Coordinates of C-alpha atoms and ligand atoms in Angstrom, one line a residue:
M959 CA -37.4 -31.3 -46.8
P960 CA -38.3 -34.3 -49.0
V961 CA -40.5 -36.5 -47.1
H962 CA -40.3 -40.3 -48.6
N963 CA -42.8 -42.8 -48.6
A964 CA -40.8 -45.0 -46.3
D965 CA -40.6 -42.0 -43.9
I966 CA -44.3 -41.6 -43.7
A967 CA -44.6 -45.4 -43.4
A968 CA -42.1 -45.2 -40.3
L969 CA -44.2 -42.4 -38.7
F970 CA -47.4 -44.9 -39.3
E971 CA -45.6 -47.6 -37.8
E972 CA -44.6 -45.8 -35.0
I973 CA -48.2 -44.5 -34.3
A974 CA -48.9 -48.3 -34.4
D975 CA -46.4 -49.1 -31.9
R976 CA -47.3 -46.2 -29.6
L977 CA -51.3 -47.0 -29.7
E978 CA -50.4 -50.7 -29.3
I979 CA -48.6 -50.1 -25.8
Q980 CA -51.3 -47.6 -24.9
G981 CA -53.8 -50.7 -25.4
A982 CA -55.9 -48.9 -28.0
N983 CA -58.5 -50.7 -30.4
P984 CA -56.8 -53.3 -32.5
F985 CA -58.6 -52.3 -35.5
R986 CA -57.1 -48.9 -35.2
I987 CA -53.8 -50.2 -34.9
R988 CA -54.1 -52.5 -37.8
A989 CA -55.2 -49.6 -39.9
Y990 CA -51.9 -47.7 -39.3
R991 CA -49.8 -50.9 -39.8
N992 CA -51.4 -51.7 -43.3
A993 CA -51.2 -47.8 -44.2
A994 CA -47.6 -48.0 -43.4
R995 CA -47.2 -51.1 -45.6
T996 CA -49.1 -49.5 -48.5
L997 CA -46.7 -46.4 -48.4
G998 CA -44.0 -48.5 -48.0
E999 CA -44.4 -50.2 -51.0
L1000 CA -45.9 -47.3 -53.3
P1001 CA -43.4 -47.1 -56.3
Q1002 CA -44.5 -43.3 -56.8
P1003 CA -43.7 -40.8 -53.8
A1004 CA -46.9 -39.7 -52.2
R1005 CA -45.8 -36.1 -52.8
T1006 CA -46.1 -36.7 -56.4
L1007 CA -49.3 -38.1 -56.1
M1008 CA -50.6 -35.2 -54.2
E1009 CA -48.9 -32.9 -56.7
K1010 CA -50.6 -34.4 -59.7
G1011 CA -54.0 -34.0 -57.8
E1012 CA -54.4 -37.7 -57.3
D1013 CA -56.9 -39.1 -54.7
L1014 CA -55.2 -40.4 -51.9
T1015 CA -57.8 -42.6 -50.8
R1016 CA -57.6 -44.6 -54.1
L1017 CA -54.4 -46.3 -52.4
P1018 CA -55.2 -49.6 -50.4
G1019 CA -56.1 -49.2 -46.8
I1020 CA -56.1 -45.2 -47.0
G1021 CA -59.3 -43.6 -46.0
D1022 CA -60.0 -39.8 -45.6
D1023 CA -58.4 -39.8 -42.2
L1024 CA -55.1 -41.3 -43.3
A1025 CA -55.2 -39.3 -46.4
E1026 CA -55.3 -36.5 -44.3
K1027 CA -52.5 -37.4 -42.4
I1028 CA -50.4 -38.2 -45.3
R1029 CA -51.0 -34.7 -46.4
E1030 CA -50.0 -33.3 -42.9
I1031 CA -46.8 -35.4 -43.2
V1032 CA -45.6 -34.5 -46.5
S1033 CA -46.5 -30.8 -46.0
N1034 CA -45.0 -30.3 -42.6
G1035 CA -42.9 -33.2 -42.1
R1036 CA -44.6 -34.4 -38.9
C1037 CA -47.9 -35.6 -37.5
S1038 CA -49.6 -34.0 -34.6
L1039 CA -51.0 -37.2 -33.5
L1040 CA -47.8 -38.5 -33.3
D1041 CA -46.4 -35.4 -31.5
R1042 CA -49.2 -36.0 -29.1
L1043 CA -48.3 -39.9 -28.6
R1044 CA -44.8 -38.9 -28.1
R1045 CA -45.7 -36.7 -25.3
D1046 CA -47.2 -39.8 -23.5
L1047 CA -44.2 -42.0 -23.7
P1048 CA -40.6 -41.0 -24.7
P1049 CA -39.2 -41.8 -28.3
A1050 CA -37.0 -44.8 -27.6
V1051 CA -39.5 -46.9 -26.2
T1052 CA -40.6 -48.2 -29.5
E1053 CA -37.1 -49.4 -30.3
L1054 CA -37.8 -51.8 -27.3
L1055 CA -40.7 -53.3 -29.3
Q1056 CA -37.9 -54.4 -31.7
I1057 CA -36.6 -57.0 -29.2
P1058 CA -38.1 -60.4 -30.0
G1059 CA -40.2 -61.3 -26.8
L1060 CA -41.2 -58.0 -25.9
G1061 CA -44.9 -57.0 -27.0
P1062 CA -46.5 -53.9 -26.1
K1063 CA -47.7 -54.8 -22.6
R1064 CA -44.4 -56.0 -21.1
V1065 CA -42.7 -52.8 -22.7
K1066 CA -45.4 -50.8 -20.9
A1067 CA -44.7 -52.7 -17.5
L1068 CA -40.7 -52.1 -18.0
Y1069 CA -41.2 -48.4 -18.5
H1070 CA -43.8 -47.9 -15.8
D1071 CA -42.1 -50.0 -13.1
L1072 CA -38.4 -50.0 -13.8
E1073 CA -38.2 -46.7 -16.0
V1074 CA -36.7 -48.6 -18.8
Q1075 CA -36.7 -46.4 -21.8
T1076 CA -34.0 -47.6 -23.9
V1077 CA -32.5 -50.9 -25.3
E1078 CA -29.4 -50.2 -23.3
Q1079 CA -31.3 -49.7 -20.1
L1080 CA -33.0 -52.7 -20.8
Y1081 CA -30.1 -54.7 -21.0
R1082 CA -28.8 -53.2 -17.7
A1083 CA -31.9 -54.1 -16.0
A1084 CA -31.8 -57.8 -17.2
R1085 CA -28.3 -58.2 -16.4
D1086 CA -28.8 -56.7 -12.8
G1087 CA -31.6 -59.1 -12.3
R1088 CA -34.3 -56.4 -11.7
I1089 CA -36.6 -57.9 -14.4
R1090 CA -37.4 -61.2 -12.9
A1091 CA -39.1 -59.4 -10.1
L1092 CA -41.7 -57.9 -12.3
P1093 CA -45.4 -59.6 -12.4
G1094 CA -45.4 -61.8 -15.5
F1095 CA -41.7 -61.8 -16.1
G1096 CA -39.6 -64.4 -14.0
E1097 CA -36.0 -65.4 -14.2
K1098 CA -36.4 -67.3 -17.6
T1099 CA -37.7 -64.2 -19.4
E1100 CA -35.1 -62.2 -18.0
L1101 CA -32.5 -64.6 -19.3
N1102 CA -34.4 -64.6 -22.8
I1103 CA -34.4 -61.0 -23.1
L1104 CA -30.9 -60.8 -22.0
Q1105 CA -30.1 -63.0 -25.0
A1106 CA -32.4 -61.4 -27.5
V1107 CA -30.9 -58.0 -26.7
E1108 CA -27.4 -59.5 -27.3
A1109 CA -28.6 -61.0 -30.6
H1110 CA -30.1 -57.6 -31.8
A1111 CA -26.9 -55.8 -31.2
S1112 CA -25.1 -58.0 -33.8
Q1113 CA -28.0 -57.5 -36.2
T1114 CA -27.2 -55.1 -39.1
R1115 CA -30.3 -53.7 -40.5
R1116 CA -30.6 -53.9 -44.3
F1117 CA -33.0 -52.0 -46.6
K1118 CA -35.2 -53.4 -49.3
L1119 CA -34.0 -52.5 -52.7
A1120 CA -37.7 -50.7 -53.4
V1121 CA -37.0 -48.7 -50.2
A1122 CA -33.5 -47.8 -50.5
A1123 CA -34.5 -46.7 -54.1
Q1124 CA -36.6 -44.0 -52.6
Y1125 CA -33.6 -42.8 -50.9
A1126 CA -31.0 -43.1 -53.7
D1127 CA -33.1 -41.4 -56.2
A1128 CA -33.8 -38.4 -54.3
L1129 CA -29.9 -38.3 -53.0
A1130 CA -28.6 -38.8 -56.7
A1131 CA -31.0 -35.8 -58.0
F1132 CA -29.8 -33.6 -55.3
L1133 CA -26.2 -34.4 -56.0
Q1134 CA -26.6 -33.9 -59.8
A1135 CA -27.8 -30.5 -59.1
V1136 CA -24.6 -29.4 -57.2
P1137 CA -22.5 -27.0 -59.2
G1138 CA -19.4 -28.4 -60.8
V1139 CA -20.9 -32.4 -60.5
G1140 CA -20.5 -34.3 -63.8
Q1141 CA -21.8 -38.0 -63.3
V1142 CA -23.7 -39.5 -60.2
T1143 CA -23.8 -43.1 -60.2
L1144 CA -25.1 -45.8 -57.7
A1145 CA -22.7 -48.5 -57.2
G1146 CA -22.4 -51.4 -54.7
S1147 CA -25.3 -53.9 -54.0
F1148 CA -28.0 -51.3 -55.1
R1149 CA -26.6 -51.4 -58.7
R1150 CA -26.3 -55.2 -58.3
M1151 CA -29.9 -55.1 -57.8
R1152 CA -29.7 -57.1 -54.8
E1153 CA -32.9 -57.6 -53.0
T1154 CA -31.7 -55.8 -49.9
V1155 CA -28.7 -53.2 -49.5
G1156 CA -26.6 -52.8 -46.5
D1157 CA -25.8 -49.2 -47.4
L1158 CA -25.6 -47.0 -50.7
D1159 CA -22.4 -46.3 -52.5
I1160 CA -22.4 -43.4 -54.7
L1161 CA -19.8 -42.2 -57.2
V1162 CA -19.4 -38.6 -58.7
T1163 CA -17.2 -36.8 -61.0
A1164 CA -16.8 -33.2 -60.1
A1165 CA -14.7 -30.1 -61.3
T1166 CA -12.1 -29.0 -58.9
G1167 CA -13.5 -26.4 -56.3
S1168 CA -16.9 -28.1 -56.7
P1169 CA -18.7 -27.7 -53.4
V1170 CA -20.2 -31.4 -53.6
M1171 CA -18.7 -32.8 -50.1
Q1172 CA -20.0 -29.8 -48.3
R1173 CA -23.6 -30.1 -49.8
F1174 CA -23.5 -33.8 -49.2
T1175 CA -23.0 -33.5 -45.6
A1176 CA -25.3 -30.7 -45.2
Y1177 CA -28.1 -32.7 -47.2
D1178 CA -31.3 -32.2 -45.2
E1179 CA -31.7 -35.7 -44.5
V1180 CA -28.4 -36.6 -42.8
A1181 CA -28.6 -37.4 -39.3
E1182 CA -24.8 -38.0 -38.5
V1183 CA -21.7 -37.4 -40.6
L1184 CA -19.6 -40.4 -39.6
S1185 CA -16.5 -39.1 -41.7
A1186 CA -15.7 -36.2 -44.3
G1187 CA -12.7 -35.6 -46.2
S1188 CA -12.0 -34.1 -49.6
T1189 CA -12.8 -37.3 -51.7
R1190 CA -14.8 -39.6 -49.4
A1191 CA -17.6 -39.1 -46.7
S1192 CA -19.9 -41.3 -45.1
V1193 CA -23.3 -40.1 -43.4
V1194 CA -26.3 -41.8 -41.9
L1195 CA -29.5 -40.5 -42.9
K1196 CA -32.3 -40.1 -40.5
S1197 CA -34.0 -43.4 -41.9
G1198 CA -30.8 -45.1 -40.7
L1199 CA -29.4 -45.8 -44.0
Q1200 CA -25.6 -45.3 -44.2
V1201 CA -24.5 -43.4 -47.7
D1202 CA -20.8 -43.7 -48.7
L1203 CA -19.7 -41.1 -51.1
R1204 CA -16.5 -41.0 -53.3
V1205 CA -15.5 -38.4 -55.4
V1206 CA -13.2 -39.8 -58.4
S1207 CA -11.4 -38.3 -61.4
Q1208 CA -12.7 -39.0 -64.7
T1209 CA -9.3 -41.0 -65.9
S1210 CA -10.4 -43.5 -63.1
Y1211 CA -14.1 -43.5 -63.2
G1212 CA -14.2 -46.9 -64.8
A1213 CA -11.7 -48.5 -62.2
A1214 CA -13.7 -46.8 -59.3
L1215 CA -16.8 -48.2 -60.7
C1216 CA -15.8 -51.5 -61.0
Y1217 CA -14.4 -51.4 -57.4
F1218 CA -17.3 -49.9 -55.6
T1219 CA -20.1 -52.0 -57.4
G1220 CA -18.6 -55.3 -56.3
S1221 CA -19.1 -57.5 -55.1
K1222 CA -16.0 -58.1 -53.2
A1223 CA -16.0 -61.6 -54.3
H1224 CA -16.1 -60.6 -57.9
N1225 CA -13.4 -57.9 -57.2
I1226 CA -10.9 -60.5 -55.6
A1227 CA -11.6 -62.8 -58.6
I1228 CA -10.6 -60.2 -61.2
R1229 CA -7.7 -59.1 -59.2
R1230 CA -6.2 -62.7 -59.3
I1231 CA -6.6 -63.0 -63.0
A1232 CA -4.7 -59.5 -63.3
Q1233 CA -2.2 -60.6 -61.0
K1234 CA -1.4 -63.6 -63.5
L1235 CA -1.0 -61.0 -66.1
G1236 CA 1.5 -58.9 -64.2
L1237 CA -1.1 -56.3 -63.6
K1238 CA -2.7 -54.3 -60.7
V1239 CA -6.1 -53.5 -60.4
N1240 CA -7.4 -51.0 -57.9
E1241 CA -10.1 -48.3 -57.8
Y1242 CA -7.6 -45.8 -59.4
G1243 CA -7.1 -47.7 -62.6
V1244 CA -5.2 -51.1 -64.1
F1245 CA -1.4 -50.7 -63.8
R1246 CA 1.6 -52.4 -65.6
G1247 CA 4.2 -51.4 -63.3
D1248 CA 3.6 -47.4 -62.9
E1249 CA 2.0 -47.3 -66.3
R1250 CA -1.8 -46.9 -66.3
I1251 CA -3.2 -49.1 -69.2
A1252 CA -7.0 -48.9 -68.4
G1253 CA -9.5 -47.3 -66.2
E1254 CA -11.5 -44.5 -67.8
D1255 CA -14.5 -46.8 -68.2
E1256 CA -15.6 -50.2 -66.9
T1257 CA -15.3 -51.8 -70.6
S1258 CA -11.4 -51.0 -70.6
V1259 CA -10.8 -52.4 -67.1
Y1260 CA -12.3 -55.9 -68.2
Q1261 CA -10.6 -55.7 -71.5
S1262 CA -7.3 -55.2 -69.7
V1263 CA -7.9 -58.5 -68.2
G1264 CA -9.2 -60.3 -71.2
L1265 CA -12.7 -60.2 -70.5
P1266 CA -15.9 -58.7 -72.0
W1267 CA -17.9 -56.0 -69.8
I1268 CA -19.7 -58.2 -67.2
P1269 CA -23.6 -56.8 -66.2
P1270 CA -23.5 -55.7 -62.6
E1271 CA -26.4 -58.3 -61.6
L1272 CA -24.1 -60.9 -62.6
R1273 CA -21.1 -59.7 -60.4
E1274 CA -21.2 -62.4 -57.5
D1275 CA -18.5 -64.6 -58.4
R1276 CA -20.9 -67.3 -59.1
G1277 CA -19.7 -68.4 -62.6
E1278 CA -19.7 -65.2 -64.4
I1279 CA -16.2 -64.7 -64.9
E1280 CA -15.8 -68.3 -66.5
A1281 CA -18.8 -67.7 -68.5
A1282 CA -17.2 -64.2 -69.8
R1283 CA -13.9 -65.8 -70.3
D1284 CA -15.7 -68.6 -72.4
G1285 CA -18.0 -66.2 -74.4
R1286 CA -21.1 -67.7 -72.5
L1287 CA -22.3 -64.5 -70.9
P1288 CA -26.1 -64.3 -70.9
S1289 CA -27.9 -61.3 -73.0
L1290 CA -29.9 -60.6 -69.9
V1291 CA -33.5 -59.9 -70.0
E1292 CA -34.6 -56.1 -70.2
F1293 CA -37.6 -54.5 -69.0
A1294 CA -38.5 -53.3 -72.5
D1295 CA -38.7 -57.3 -73.3
L1296 CA -41.7 -57.7 -71.1
R1297 CA -45.0 -58.1 -73.2
G1298 CA -47.4 -58.6 -70.5
D1299 CA -48.3 -59.4 -66.7
L1300 CA -49.6 -62.6 -65.5
H1301 CA -50.5 -61.8 -61.8
A1302 CA -52.9 -58.8 -60.9
H1303 CA -55.8 -58.2 -58.6
T1304 CA -58.6 -55.6 -58.7
K1305 CA -61.1 -54.4 -56.2
A1306 CA -63.2 -57.2 -56.7
T1307 CA -61.0 -58.6 -54.2
D1308 CA -58.2 -57.0 -52.0
G1309 CA -57.0 -54.9 -54.8
H1310 CA -58.0 -51.3 -55.2
D1311 CA -58.8 -50.6 -58.9
S1312 CA -61.3 -51.6 -61.5
L1313 CA -60.5 -54.1 -64.3
R1314 CA -60.3 -50.9 -66.8
E1315 CA -58.1 -49.0 -64.5
M1316 CA -55.6 -51.8 -64.2
A1317 CA -55.8 -52.5 -68.0
L1318 CA -55.1 -49.0 -68.8
A1319 CA -52.2 -48.5 -66.4
A1320 CA -50.7 -51.9 -67.7
K1321 CA -50.9 -50.6 -71.3
A1322 CA -49.3 -47.4 -70.2
L1323 CA -46.3 -49.2 -69.2
G1324 CA -46.3 -50.8 -72.6
L1325 CA -48.0 -54.0 -71.9
E1326 CA -50.0 -55.7 -74.3
Y1327 CA -51.8 -58.4 -71.9
L1328 CA -52.6 -58.6 -68.4
A1329 CA -53.9 -61.5 -66.3
I1330 CA -56.4 -60.8 -63.8
T1331 CA -55.7 -63.3 -61.0
E1332 CA -57.9 -62.7 -58.0
H1333 CA -57.7 -64.8 -54.9
S1334 CA -59.8 -67.8 -54.3
R1335 CA -62.6 -68.4 -51.7
H1336 CA -60.4 -70.1 -49.3
L1337 CA -58.3 -66.8 -48.7
T1338 CA -61.3 -65.1 -46.9
V1339 CA -59.3 -62.1 -45.8
A1340 CA -58.7 -61.1 -49.2
H1341 CA -62.7 -61.6 -50.0
G1342 CA -61.5 -64.3 -52.3
L1343 CA -63.9 -65.4 -55.2
D1344 CA -66.1 -68.3 -55.4
P1345 CA -67.2 -70.0 -58.8
L1346 CA -70.1 -67.7 -59.0
R1347 CA -68.2 -64.5 -58.7
L1348 CA -65.4 -65.7 -60.6
A1349 CA -67.9 -66.5 -63.4
R1350 CA -69.2 -63.0 -63.2
Q1351 CA -65.6 -61.4 -63.5
C1352 CA -64.9 -63.6 -66.6
D1353 CA -68.2 -62.2 -68.4
E1354 CA -67.2 -58.7 -67.5
I1355 CA -63.8 -59.2 -68.9
D1356 CA -65.2 -60.7 -71.9
R1357 CA -67.5 -57.5 -72.4
L1358 CA -64.5 -55.2 -71.6
N1359 CA -62.0 -56.6 -73.9
P1360 CA -63.5 -55.5 -77.3
E1361 CA -63.6 -52.0 -75.6
L1362 CA -60.0 -52.0 -74.8
D1363 CA -57.4 -50.8 -77.6
G1364 CA -53.9 -52.3 -77.4
I1365 CA -54.3 -54.1 -74.4
T1366 CA -55.9 -57.7 -73.8
L1367 CA -57.2 -59.0 -70.3
L1368 CA -56.6 -62.9 -69.7
K1369 CA -58.9 -64.4 -67.3
G1370 CA -57.1 -65.9 -64.4
I1371 CA -57.3 -67.0 -60.9
E1372 CA -54.6 -67.2 -57.9
V1373 CA -56.3 -70.2 -56.7
D1374 CA -55.1 -71.6 -53.1
I1375 CA -53.3 -74.6 -53.0
L1376 CA -54.8 -76.3 -49.9
E1377 CA -52.9 -78.3 -47.6
D1378 CA -53.5 -81.7 -49.2
G1379 CA -52.4 -80.4 -52.7
S1380 CA -56.0 -79.9 -53.9
L1381 CA -56.9 -76.5 -55.4
D1382 CA -59.8 -74.3 -53.9
L1383 CA -62.0 -74.4 -56.7
P1384 CA -63.1 -77.2 -58.9
D1385 CA -61.6 -78.3 -62.2
D1386 CA -64.3 -77.5 -64.4
V1387 CA -64.2 -73.9 -63.1
L1388 CA -60.8 -73.5 -63.8
G1389 CA -61.2 -74.9 -66.9
R1390 CA -63.0 -71.8 -68.5
L1391 CA -59.8 -69.7 -67.6
D1392 CA -56.8 -68.7 -69.7
L1393 CA -54.4 -69.5 -67.1
V1394 CA -54.4 -70.7 -63.4
V1395 CA -52.1 -69.4 -60.9
G1396 CA -51.5 -71.7 -57.8
A1397 CA -50.5 -70.3 -54.6
V1398 CA -49.6 -71.3 -51.2
H1399 CA -51.1 -69.0 -48.6
S1400 CA -51.2 -71.2 -45.5
Q1401 CA -49.3 -74.1 -43.6
F1402 CA -46.0 -72.7 -44.3
H1403 CA -44.1 -75.1 -41.9
L1404 CA -45.0 -78.2 -43.3
S1405 CA -42.0 -80.7 -43.3
R1406 CA -39.9 -80.7 -46.6
A1407 CA -41.6 -84.0 -47.7
K1408 CA -45.0 -82.6 -47.1
Q1409 CA -44.7 -79.1 -48.7
T1410 CA -43.1 -80.5 -51.7
G1411 CA -45.5 -83.2 -52.4
R1412 CA -48.4 -80.8 -51.7
I1413 CA -47.2 -78.4 -54.5
L1414 CA -46.2 -81.3 -56.8
R1415 CA -49.9 -82.7 -56.6
A1416 CA -51.3 -79.2 -57.0
M1417 CA -49.4 -79.2 -60.5
D1418 CA -51.1 -82.3 -61.4
H1419 CA -54.4 -80.6 -61.8
P1420 CA -55.0 -80.4 -65.4
H1421 CA -55.4 -76.6 -65.5
F1422 CA -52.5 -75.7 -63.4
T1423 CA -50.2 -73.3 -65.1
L1424 CA -48.1 -71.2 -63.0
L1425 CA -46.8 -71.4 -59.3
A1426 CA -47.1 -68.2 -57.8
H1427 CA -44.2 -66.7 -55.4
P1428 CA -42.5 -70.3 -55.1
S1429 CA -40.7 -70.1 -52.0
G1430 CA -43.1 -68.2 -50.0
R1431 CA -40.4 -65.9 -48.1
L1432 CA -41.3 -62.5 -47.3
I1433 CA -38.0 -60.3 -47.1
D1434 CA -37.3 -59.8 -43.2
R1435 CA -40.7 -61.2 -42.3
R1436 CA -40.9 -65.0 -43.1
E1437 CA -38.4 -67.6 -44.3
P1438 CA -38.8 -69.3 -47.2
C1439 CA -40.9 -72.7 -47.4
D1440 CA -38.7 -75.8 -47.0
V1441 CA -39.2 -77.3 -50.3
D1442 CA -37.2 -79.3 -52.9
M1443 CA -37.0 -76.7 -55.5
L1444 CA -35.2 -78.9 -57.8
R1445 CA -38.1 -81.6 -57.8
I1446 CA -40.6 -78.9 -57.9
I1447 CA -38.9 -77.4 -61.2
R1448 CA -38.4 -80.7 -62.8
H1449 CA -42.1 -81.4 -62.2
A1450 CA -43.1 -78.2 -63.9
K1451 CA -41.1 -79.3 -66.7
D1452 CA -43.0 -82.4 -66.8
R1453 CA -46.1 -81.0 -66.7
G1454 CA -45.7 -78.1 -69.1
C1455 CA -46.4 -75.5 -66.1
F1456 CA -44.3 -72.6 -65.3
L1457 CA -42.6 -70.6 -62.1
E1458 CA -43.6 -67.0 -61.3
L1459 CA -41.1 -64.4 -60.4
N1460 CA -43.2 -62.4 -58.2
A1461 CA -41.8 -58.6 -58.6
H1462 CA -43.5 -57.5 -55.2
P1463 CA -40.5 -55.6 -53.5
E1464 CA -41.5 -57.7 -50.4
R1465 CA -41.0 -61.1 -52.1
L1466 CA -38.9 -60.9 -55.3
D1467 CA -39.7 -64.6 -55.2
L1468 CA -38.4 -66.7 -57.3
L1469 CA -35.0 -66.4 -55.6
D1470 CA -32.1 -65.6 -58.1
S1471 CA -30.5 -69.1 -57.6
H1472 CA -33.8 -70.7 -58.5
C1473 CA -33.9 -68.6 -61.4
Q1474 CA -30.7 -70.4 -62.6
M1475 CA -32.0 -73.7 -61.8
A1476 CA -35.4 -73.1 -63.6
K1477 CA -33.2 -71.7 -66.7
E1478 CA -31.0 -75.0 -66.6
E1479 CA -33.9 -77.2 -66.4
G1480 CA -35.6 -75.4 -69.3
V1481 CA -39.0 -74.0 -67.3
L1482 CA -39.8 -70.7 -68.3
V1483 CA -40.4 -68.1 -65.7
S1484 CA -43.0 -65.3 -65.6
I1485 CA -42.1 -61.9 -64.1
N1486 CA -45.3 -60.7 -62.5
S1487 CA -46.1 -57.6 -60.6
D1488 CA -49.0 -59.3 -58.3
A1489 CA -50.5 -55.8 -58.4
H1490 CA -53.1 -54.8 -56.1
S1491 CA -53.3 -51.2 -57.8
S1492 CA -52.5 -49.4 -60.7
F1493 CA -49.4 -48.0 -59.1
D1494 CA -47.8 -51.2 -58.6
F1495 CA -46.8 -52.3 -62.2
A1496 CA -43.8 -49.9 -61.6
N1497 CA -42.5 -52.9 -59.4
L1498 CA -42.0 -55.1 -62.4
K1499 CA -38.4 -53.3 -62.8
Y1500 CA -37.4 -55.1 -59.4
G1501 CA -38.6 -58.4 -60.8
V1502 CA -36.6 -57.9 -64.1
G1503 CA -33.4 -57.0 -61.6
Q1504 CA -34.0 -60.5 -59.6
A1505 CA -34.4 -62.0 -62.9
R1506 CA -31.1 -60.8 -64.3
R1507 CA -29.5 -61.9 -61.1
G1508 CA -30.5 -65.3 -61.9
W1509 CA -29.1 -65.1 -65.5
L1510 CA -32.4 -65.2 -67.3
E1511 CA -32.6 -64.0 -70.9
K1512 CA -35.4 -63.0 -72.8
D1513 CA -36.3 -66.4 -74.2
D1514 CA -36.1 -67.7 -70.6
V1515 CA -39.0 -65.4 -69.4
L1516 CA -42.8 -66.5 -70.4
N1517 CA -44.1 -63.1 -70.8
T1518 CA -41.9 -61.7 -73.0
R1519 CA -44.1 -63.7 -75.4
P1520 CA -46.3 -61.8 -77.8
L1521 CA -50.1 -62.7 -76.8
A1522 CA -50.5 -65.5 -79.6
A1523 CA -47.2 -67.3 -78.7
L1524 CA -48.4 -66.8 -74.8
R1525 CA -51.8 -68.4 -75.8
R1526 CA -50.1 -71.3 -77.4
L1527 CA -47.7 -72.0 -74.4
L1528 CA -50.8 -71.8 -72.1
K1529 CA -53.1 -74.1 -74.0
R1530 CA -50.5 -77.2 -73.1
T1531 CA -52.2 -76.9 -69.5
M1532 CA -55.4 -75.8 -70.3
Ligands
DGT1029 P1 -24.1 -54.0 -48.9 O1 -23.7 -52.5 -48.6 O2 -23.7 -54.9 -47.6 O3 -25.4 -54.4 -49.5 O4 -22.9 -54.8 -50.2 P2 -21.9 -53.8 -50.9 O5 -21.7 -54.8 -52.0 O6 -22.5 -52.5 -51.4 O7 -20.7 -53.6 -50.2 P3 -19.9 -52.4 -49.6 O8 -21.0 -51.2 -49.1 O9 -19.5 -52.7 -48.4 O10 -19.0 -52.0 -50.3 C1 -19.0 -51.6 -51.8 C2 -18.2 -52.3 -52.9 O11 -17.1 -51.9 -52.4 C3 -18.3 -53.7 -52.6 O12 -19.2 -54.4 -53.3 C4 -16.8 -54.2 -53.2 C5 -16.2 -53.0 -52.7 N1 -15.3 -53.3 -51.6 C6 -15.6 -53.1 -50.3 N2 -14.7 -53.2 -49.5 C7 -13.5 -54.1 -50.2 C8 -12.5 -54.9 -49.9 O13 -12.0 -55.3 -48.9 N3 -12.0 -55.5 -50.9 C9 -12.4 -55.6 -52.4 N4 -11.9 -55.9 -53.4 N5 -13.4 -54.6 -52.8 C10 -14.3 -54.1 -51.6
CA1030 CA1 -23.1 -50.9 -50.0
CA1031 CA1 -20.4 -49.1 -48.4

């Protein structure tokens, strides 16, 4: 059975949850949570690393003990520690932790005093007024629980793109190997590179008699088959991710791909144009009366309504159809256009690899420069650099560069923007660097006026180059800061500085709509990995996806510039 990184992460999360309910040592709990994050965000499967003989303890937050647990999970699909913990408390109990307001202590009390094990039992206990009597709960808490359970039930879970990709890649490879299967294509929001996906939509072509449906529903990771017919089936994987599969004929492949790529709003807009032309568009083709006039490939479908092919990332009915009609479609940036990366960490702070290891990994991806931008001292949890340690790193980079072939390290810093808009390091220290990346890492809840003013003031510093993860949002975990992004972008324009599109799967920040705004205002965007280990450069592809959703072209992206041209642009601020 293929064990995905996301599955290992889920097991570690569950261990942490259970330890927390047991009241275990907080450091031990945090170690499992950190390990879960590391695994969840790791672009390469842990299994592949193991097979290549890589040392797992090189991963952030993974020591000998956790490495051993990863090996155990990958080999056996289970973890003996978790099995033991599950004997102490039934499996569903951890689900209760998902309810806002219920921490481990309360979950423990609900289980021991009321035998509440599931969300449903929790709902009934609250509705029947049995919870208010528990010590430390009360009537108000009971009401809050009731409301929280109702809100929880109406929430549909979405998967981060990078997490969905782990399941999608494995499943696509599995389907591709089924006898008689021709093409296998991921459609839906996954193909449009949305930052999260609700479910996977897979299209396959298959020869008559191909067992693709039987194999699909019998896939090892399927937890539940929702429906299964001769041309369509839906399943839920053990991870909770739903997958819809369609078998389509070669003649309607393009029409089906258009239809199931969506978005729904885009499809509706296309159908409206078709109607005006007296045509009917559906997932089987484009028809004039009974005659099929297009549908074998996507280009023929668009052509039949008088449009050029539109890249999937643009298909949101946000102006792409008008742009296509007027011949104004952007020529979107591609991964191969990237010449460098302007945001990365090493083990000098909270990263995991050395300068040389990071440089070689970036070079292996085809990059010609990499900026090292450690945290500054204010970020104590990351062991941020003070002026002395920064100076030492600069010396080290100067020594290392002549030894490196085909890649150049740039000297930078990810300096904290303090609450009043000042920077965490003095101007003369920043002046020695090739670039200064400024970042908000604290006080996320300032008022719109204060938060915006703070960032504008930071940009006024003579050496400020690039605003890191401009909205500060973490997908599913933290809302974007309340800022006036248009003002920030215009200020960047005035000051000659740039905005980052942070490609970390949890961030994907700049948001796509703000990419468009930056493009319109003429501010360049830098697609950066924010790599904390040599594996993380692989995340750049999700950053490119987000940039494409934001209509960015090669010339709109700072780090598509060759090094010499980049240096000229950086000079304006240094
Ligand atoms: P998701 O799964 O929520 O992340 O988003 P999508 O876009 O993948 O949506 P999904 O899986 O419900 O459907 C896949 C595609 O199928 C969708 O992008 C467009 C197409 N589709 C689904 N329902 C309809 C519909 O009622 N009308 C039209 N025109 N297209 C639809
Ligand atoms: Ca979908
Ligand atoms: Ca679907």
